[in-house]
CSV table of C-alpha atoms and ligand atoms in Angstrom, one decimal:
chain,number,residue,atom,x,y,z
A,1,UNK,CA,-15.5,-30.6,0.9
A,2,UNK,CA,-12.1,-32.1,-0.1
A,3,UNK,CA,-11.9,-30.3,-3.1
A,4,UNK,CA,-12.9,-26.9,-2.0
A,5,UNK,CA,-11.1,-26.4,1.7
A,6,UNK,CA,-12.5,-24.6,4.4
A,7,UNK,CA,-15.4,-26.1,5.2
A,8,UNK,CA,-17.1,-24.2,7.7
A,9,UNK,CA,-20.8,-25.2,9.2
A,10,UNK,CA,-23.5,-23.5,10.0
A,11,UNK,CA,-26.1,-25.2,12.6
A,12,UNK,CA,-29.5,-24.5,14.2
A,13,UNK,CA,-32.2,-25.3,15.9
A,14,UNK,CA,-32.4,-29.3,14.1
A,15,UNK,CA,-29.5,-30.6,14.9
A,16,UNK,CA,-30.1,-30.4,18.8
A,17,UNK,CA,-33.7,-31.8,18.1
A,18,UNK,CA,-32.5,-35.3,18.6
A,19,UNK,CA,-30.7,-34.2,22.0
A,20,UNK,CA,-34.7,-33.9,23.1
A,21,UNK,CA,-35.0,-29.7,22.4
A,22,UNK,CA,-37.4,-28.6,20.4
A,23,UNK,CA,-37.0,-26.4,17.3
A,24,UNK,CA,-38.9,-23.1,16.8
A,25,UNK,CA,-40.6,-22.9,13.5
A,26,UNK,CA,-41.9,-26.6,13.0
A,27,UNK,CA,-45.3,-28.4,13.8
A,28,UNK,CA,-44.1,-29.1,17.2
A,29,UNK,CA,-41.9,-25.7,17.7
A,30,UNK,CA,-41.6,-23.7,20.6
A,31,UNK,CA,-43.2,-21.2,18.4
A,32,UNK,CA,-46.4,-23.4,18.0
A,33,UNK,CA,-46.9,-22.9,21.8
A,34,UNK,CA,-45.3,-19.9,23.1
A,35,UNK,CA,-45.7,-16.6,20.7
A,36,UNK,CA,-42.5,-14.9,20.1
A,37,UNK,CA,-43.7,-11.4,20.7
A,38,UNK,CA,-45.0,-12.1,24.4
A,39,UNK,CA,-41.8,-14.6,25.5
A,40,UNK,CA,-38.8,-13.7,23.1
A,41,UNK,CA,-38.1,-10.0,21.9
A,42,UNK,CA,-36.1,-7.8,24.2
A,43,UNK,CA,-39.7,-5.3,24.6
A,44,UNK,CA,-41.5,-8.2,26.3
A,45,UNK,CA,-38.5,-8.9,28.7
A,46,UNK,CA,-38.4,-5.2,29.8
A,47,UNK,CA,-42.0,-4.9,30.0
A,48,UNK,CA,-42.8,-8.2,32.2
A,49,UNK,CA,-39.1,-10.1,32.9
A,50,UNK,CA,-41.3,-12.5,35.4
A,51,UNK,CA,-43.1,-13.8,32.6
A,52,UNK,CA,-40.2,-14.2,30.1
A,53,UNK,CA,-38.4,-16.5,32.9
A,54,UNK,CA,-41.5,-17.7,33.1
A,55,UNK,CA,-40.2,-19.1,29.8
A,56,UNK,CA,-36.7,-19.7,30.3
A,57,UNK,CA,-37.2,-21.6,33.7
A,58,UNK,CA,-39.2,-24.2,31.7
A,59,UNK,CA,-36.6,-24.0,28.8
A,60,UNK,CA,-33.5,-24.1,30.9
A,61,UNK,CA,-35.2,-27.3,32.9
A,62,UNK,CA,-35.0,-28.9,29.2
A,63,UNK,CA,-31.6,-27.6,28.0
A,64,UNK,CA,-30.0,-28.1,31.4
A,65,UNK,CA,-30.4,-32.0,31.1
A,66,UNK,CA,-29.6,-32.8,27.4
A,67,UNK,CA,-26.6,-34.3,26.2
A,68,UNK,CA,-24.3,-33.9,22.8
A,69,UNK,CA,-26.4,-36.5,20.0
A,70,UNK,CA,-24.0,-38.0,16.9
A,71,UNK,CA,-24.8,-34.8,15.1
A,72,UNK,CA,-22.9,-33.0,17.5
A,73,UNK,CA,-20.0,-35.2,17.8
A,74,UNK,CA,-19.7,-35.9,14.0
A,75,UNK,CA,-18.9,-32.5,13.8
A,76,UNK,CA,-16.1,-32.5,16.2
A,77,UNK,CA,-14.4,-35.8,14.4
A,78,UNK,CA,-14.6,-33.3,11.3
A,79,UNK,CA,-12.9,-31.0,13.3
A,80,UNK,CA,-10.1,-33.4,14.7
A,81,UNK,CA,-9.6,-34.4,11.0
A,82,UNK,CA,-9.2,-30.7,9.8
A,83,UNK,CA,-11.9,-31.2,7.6
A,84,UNK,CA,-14.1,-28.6,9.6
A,85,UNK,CA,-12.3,-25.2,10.4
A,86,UNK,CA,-15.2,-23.6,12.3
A,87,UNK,CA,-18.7,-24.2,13.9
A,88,UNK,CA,-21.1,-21.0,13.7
A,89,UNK,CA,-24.3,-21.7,15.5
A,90,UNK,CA,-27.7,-20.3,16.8
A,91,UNK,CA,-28.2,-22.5,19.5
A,92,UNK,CA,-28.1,-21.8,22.8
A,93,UNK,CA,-28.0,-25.0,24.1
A,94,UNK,CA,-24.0,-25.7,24.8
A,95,UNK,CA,-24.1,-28.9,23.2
A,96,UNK,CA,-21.4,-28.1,20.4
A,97,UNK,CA,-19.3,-26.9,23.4
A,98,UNK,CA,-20.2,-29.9,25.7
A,99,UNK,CA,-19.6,-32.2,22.6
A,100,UNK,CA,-15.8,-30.7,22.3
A,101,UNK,CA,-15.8,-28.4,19.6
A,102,UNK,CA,-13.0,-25.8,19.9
A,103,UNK,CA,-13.6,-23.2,17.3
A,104,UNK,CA,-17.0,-22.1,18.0
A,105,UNK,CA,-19.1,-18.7,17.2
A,106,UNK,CA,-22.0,-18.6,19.6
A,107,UNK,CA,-23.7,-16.0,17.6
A,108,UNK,CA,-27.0,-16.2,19.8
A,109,UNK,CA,-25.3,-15.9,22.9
A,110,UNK,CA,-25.8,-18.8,25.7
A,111,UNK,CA,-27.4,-20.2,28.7
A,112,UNK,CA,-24.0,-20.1,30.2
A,113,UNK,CA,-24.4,-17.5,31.9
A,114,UNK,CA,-27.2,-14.6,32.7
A,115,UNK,CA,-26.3,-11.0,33.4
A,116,UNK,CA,-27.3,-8.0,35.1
A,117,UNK,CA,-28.5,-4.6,32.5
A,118,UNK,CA,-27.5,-2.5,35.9
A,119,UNK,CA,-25.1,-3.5,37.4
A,120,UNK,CA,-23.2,-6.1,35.3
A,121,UNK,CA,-23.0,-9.0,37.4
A,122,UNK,CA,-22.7,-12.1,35.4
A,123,UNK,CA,-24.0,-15.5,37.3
A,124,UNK,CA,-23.1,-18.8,35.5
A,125,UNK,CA,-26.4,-21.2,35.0
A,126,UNK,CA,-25.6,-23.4,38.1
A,127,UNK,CA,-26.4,-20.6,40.4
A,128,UNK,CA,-29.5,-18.8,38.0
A,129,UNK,CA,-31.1,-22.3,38.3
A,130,UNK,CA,-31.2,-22.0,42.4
A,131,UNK,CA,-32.4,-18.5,41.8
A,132,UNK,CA,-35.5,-19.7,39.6
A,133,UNK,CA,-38.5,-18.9,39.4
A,134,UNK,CA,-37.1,-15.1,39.1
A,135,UNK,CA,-33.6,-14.7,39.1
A,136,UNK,CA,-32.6,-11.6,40.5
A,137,UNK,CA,-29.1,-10.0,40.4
A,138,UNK,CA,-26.7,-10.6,43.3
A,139,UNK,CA,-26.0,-7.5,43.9
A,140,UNK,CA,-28.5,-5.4,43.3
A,141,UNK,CA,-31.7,-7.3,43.3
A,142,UNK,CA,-32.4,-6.2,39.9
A,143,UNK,CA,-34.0,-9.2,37.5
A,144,UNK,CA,-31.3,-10.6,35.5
A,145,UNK,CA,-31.2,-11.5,31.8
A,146,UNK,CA,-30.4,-14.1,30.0
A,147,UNK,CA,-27.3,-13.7,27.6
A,148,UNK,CA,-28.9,-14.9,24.6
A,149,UNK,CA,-30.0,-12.6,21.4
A,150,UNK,CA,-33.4,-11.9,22.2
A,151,UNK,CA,-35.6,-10.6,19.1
A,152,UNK,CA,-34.9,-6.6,19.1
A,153,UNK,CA,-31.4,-6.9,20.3
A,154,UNK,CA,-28.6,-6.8,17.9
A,155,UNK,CA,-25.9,-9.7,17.8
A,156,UNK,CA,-23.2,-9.6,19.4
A,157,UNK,CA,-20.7,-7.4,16.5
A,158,UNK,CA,-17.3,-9.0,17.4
A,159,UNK,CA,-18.9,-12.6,16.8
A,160,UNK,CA,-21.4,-11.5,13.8
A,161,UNK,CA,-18.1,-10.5,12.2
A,162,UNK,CA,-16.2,-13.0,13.0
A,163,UNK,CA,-18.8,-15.5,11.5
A,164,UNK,CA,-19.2,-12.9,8.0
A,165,UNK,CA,-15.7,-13.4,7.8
A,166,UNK,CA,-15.7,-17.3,8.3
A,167,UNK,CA,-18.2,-17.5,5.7
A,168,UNK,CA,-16.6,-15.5,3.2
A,169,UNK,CA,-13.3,-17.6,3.6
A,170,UNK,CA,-15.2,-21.1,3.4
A,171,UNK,CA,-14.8,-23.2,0.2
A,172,UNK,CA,-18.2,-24.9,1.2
A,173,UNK,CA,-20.7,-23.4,3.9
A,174,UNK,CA,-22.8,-26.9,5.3
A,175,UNK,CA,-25.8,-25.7,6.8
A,176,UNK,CA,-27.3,-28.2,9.6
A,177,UNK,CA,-30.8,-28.1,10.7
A,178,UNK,CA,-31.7,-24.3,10.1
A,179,UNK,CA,-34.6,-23.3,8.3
A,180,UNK,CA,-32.5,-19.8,7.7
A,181,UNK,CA,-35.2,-17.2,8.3
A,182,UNK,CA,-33.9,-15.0,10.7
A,183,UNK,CA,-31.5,-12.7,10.0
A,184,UNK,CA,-28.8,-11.8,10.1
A,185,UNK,CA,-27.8,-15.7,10.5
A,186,UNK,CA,-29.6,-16.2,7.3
A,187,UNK,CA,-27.4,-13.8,5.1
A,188,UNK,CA,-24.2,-16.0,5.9
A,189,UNK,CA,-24.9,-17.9,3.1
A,190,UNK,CA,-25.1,-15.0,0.8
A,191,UNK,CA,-21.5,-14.3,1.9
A,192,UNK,CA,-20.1,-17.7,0.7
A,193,UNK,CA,-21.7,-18.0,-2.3
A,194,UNK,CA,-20.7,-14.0,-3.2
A,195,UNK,CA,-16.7,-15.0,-2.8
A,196,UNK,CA,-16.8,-18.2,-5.1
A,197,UNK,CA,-17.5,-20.8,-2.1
A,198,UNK,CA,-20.3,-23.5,-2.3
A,199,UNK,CA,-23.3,-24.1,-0.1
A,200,UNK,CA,-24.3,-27.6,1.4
A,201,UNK,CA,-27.7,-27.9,3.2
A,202,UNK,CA,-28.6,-30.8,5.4
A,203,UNK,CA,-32.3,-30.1,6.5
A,204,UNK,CA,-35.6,-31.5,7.4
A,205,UNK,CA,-37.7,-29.3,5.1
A,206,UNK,CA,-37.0,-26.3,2.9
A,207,UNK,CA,-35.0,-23.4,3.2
A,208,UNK,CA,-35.2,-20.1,1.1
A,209,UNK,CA,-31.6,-21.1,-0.1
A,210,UNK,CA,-32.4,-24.7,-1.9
A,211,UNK,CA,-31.9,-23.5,-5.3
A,212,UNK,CA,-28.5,-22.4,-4.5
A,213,UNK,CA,-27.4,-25.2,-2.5
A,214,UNK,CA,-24.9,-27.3,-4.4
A,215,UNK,CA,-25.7,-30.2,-2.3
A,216,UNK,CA,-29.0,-30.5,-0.6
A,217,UNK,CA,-29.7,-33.6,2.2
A,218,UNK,CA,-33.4,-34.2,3.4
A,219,UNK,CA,-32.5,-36.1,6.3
A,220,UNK,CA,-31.7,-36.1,9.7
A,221,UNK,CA,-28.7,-34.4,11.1
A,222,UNK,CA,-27.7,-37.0,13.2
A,223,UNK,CA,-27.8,-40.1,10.4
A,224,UNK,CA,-25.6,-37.3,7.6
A,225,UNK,CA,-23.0,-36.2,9.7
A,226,UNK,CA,-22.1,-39.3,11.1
A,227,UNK,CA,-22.5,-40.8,7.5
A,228,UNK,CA,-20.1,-37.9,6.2
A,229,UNK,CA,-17.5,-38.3,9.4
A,230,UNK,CA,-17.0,-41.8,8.1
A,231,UNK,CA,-16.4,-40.6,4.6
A,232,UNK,CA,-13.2,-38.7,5.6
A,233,UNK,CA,-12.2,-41.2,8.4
B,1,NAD,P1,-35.8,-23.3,13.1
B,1,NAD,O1,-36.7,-24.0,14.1
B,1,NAD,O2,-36.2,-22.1,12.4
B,1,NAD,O3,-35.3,-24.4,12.0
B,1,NAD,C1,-34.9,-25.7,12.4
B,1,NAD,C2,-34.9,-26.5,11.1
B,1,NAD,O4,-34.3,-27.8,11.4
B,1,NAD,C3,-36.3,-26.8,10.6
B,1,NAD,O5,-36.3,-26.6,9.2
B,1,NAD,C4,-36.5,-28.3,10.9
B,1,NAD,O6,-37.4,-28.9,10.0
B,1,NAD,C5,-35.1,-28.8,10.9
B,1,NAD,N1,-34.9,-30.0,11.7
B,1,NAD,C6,-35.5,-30.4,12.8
B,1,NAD,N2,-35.0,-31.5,13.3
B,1,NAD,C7,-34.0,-31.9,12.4
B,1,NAD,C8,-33.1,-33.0,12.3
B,1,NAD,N3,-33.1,-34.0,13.3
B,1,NAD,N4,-32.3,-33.1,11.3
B,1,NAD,C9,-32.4,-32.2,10.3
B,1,NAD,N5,-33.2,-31.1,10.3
B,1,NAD,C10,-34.0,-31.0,11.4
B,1,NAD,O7,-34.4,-23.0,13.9
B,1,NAD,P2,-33.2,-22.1,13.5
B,1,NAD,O8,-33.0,-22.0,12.1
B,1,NAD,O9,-32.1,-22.4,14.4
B,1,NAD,O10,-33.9,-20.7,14.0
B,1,NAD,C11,-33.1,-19.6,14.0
B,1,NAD,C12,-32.7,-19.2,15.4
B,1,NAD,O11,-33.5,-18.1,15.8
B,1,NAD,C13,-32.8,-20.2,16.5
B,1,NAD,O12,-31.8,-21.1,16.5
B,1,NAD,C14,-32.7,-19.3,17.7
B,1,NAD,O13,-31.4,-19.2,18.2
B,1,NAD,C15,-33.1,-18.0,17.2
B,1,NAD,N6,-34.2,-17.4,17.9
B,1,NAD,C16,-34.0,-17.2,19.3
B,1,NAD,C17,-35.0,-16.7,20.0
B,1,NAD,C18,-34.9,-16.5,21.5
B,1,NAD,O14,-35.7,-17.0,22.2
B,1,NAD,N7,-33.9,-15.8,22.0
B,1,NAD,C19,-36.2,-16.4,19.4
B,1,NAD,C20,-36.3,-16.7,18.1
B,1,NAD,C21,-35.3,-17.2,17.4
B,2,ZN,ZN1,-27.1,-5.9,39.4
């Protein structure tokens, strides 16, 4: 990371696993209790949104109370030191934001705030929460979404491209507690490695990029990053 500048990360799901959220594809994943195609994709949200806050209301209980771990705020030391440029996540969660990162790609959206498809109102979480079980639109009574990247939706293109280009401009790419299966979050790496830059991977089990991976940590996120921090310090 000192000798190939910018180092730009890439987090998921396992670095806010020690913040008390659970991760998606593990043993003890949401996905191991809650199938994807009934609670996640865009179709089941359309079809039945009472169920899919069924979902979320249990989720945002969970994400609502938890707090920035030392993964998180290793990562913003890096980022005071100008070590780390960027911070390109798929969590939802706020933690990077609540830990004081500053440059920040959201690429999954957030529970920040829910929105309207008619209408367009956009209610902040604070006020969602009072509306739970079913939140309905302000305005015009309409259930209201969630803004996060359901499965079936595209990503949002202005912050996609914005993270492309922030892999393709990193010397090294450290991936955090991802198991980089979905897409197109998973291809990021692909765009480092095509423009010369180098891949780091700290994760609790395998990712399809391992071979690649000039530096490959089995560990948790926490423990490395604050490890790492203190390298540079
Ligand atoms: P993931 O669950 O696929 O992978 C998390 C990885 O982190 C796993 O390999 C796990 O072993 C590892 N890990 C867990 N705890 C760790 C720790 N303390 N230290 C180090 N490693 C640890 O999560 P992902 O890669 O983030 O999944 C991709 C994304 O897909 C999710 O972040 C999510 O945003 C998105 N998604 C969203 C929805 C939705 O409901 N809208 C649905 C599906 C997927
Ligand atoms: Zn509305």
């Amino acid at each position: 990371m000192r000798e190939h500048p910018p180092c730009v990360v890439l987090t998921g799901a396992g670095i806010s696993t020690e913040s008390g959220i659970p991760d998606f594809r593990s043993r003890t994943g949401i996905w191991a209790r809650y199938d994807p195609l009934e609670y996640a994709t865009i179709d089941a949200f359309l079809r039945d949104p009472a169920k899919v806050w069924d979902f979320y209301g249990k989720r945002l209980a969970v994400l609502g109370g938890a707090r920035p771990n030392d993964g998180h705020r290793a990562l913003v030391e890096l980022e005071d030191g100008g070590v780390v440029r960027a911070v390109v996540t798929q969590n939802i969660d706020r933690l990077h934001e609540l830990a004081g990162t500053r440059a920040l790609v959201e690429v999954h959206g957030s529970i920040r705030t829910s929105s309207c498809l008619d209408c367009g109102t956009v209610v902040p979480l604070a006020e969602v929460v009072a509306l739970l079980p079913v939140p309905h639109c302000p305005a015009c009574g309409r259930v209201l979404k969630p803004d996060v990247v359901m499965f079936g939706e595209l990503l949002p293109a202005a912050r996609i491209a914005r993270a492309e280009q922030l892999a393709r401009e990193a010397g090294v790419l450290l991936v955090v507690g991802s198991s980089l299966e979905v897409h197109p979050v998973a291809g990021l790496p692909l765009e480092t490695l095509a423009n010369g830059g180098r891949l780091a991977i700290v994760n609790r089990g395998a990712t399809p990029f391992d071979g690649r991976a000039g530096v490959r940590i089995d560990a948790g996120a926490g423990a490395t990053l604050t490890a790492l921090a203190g390298r540079f310090q």
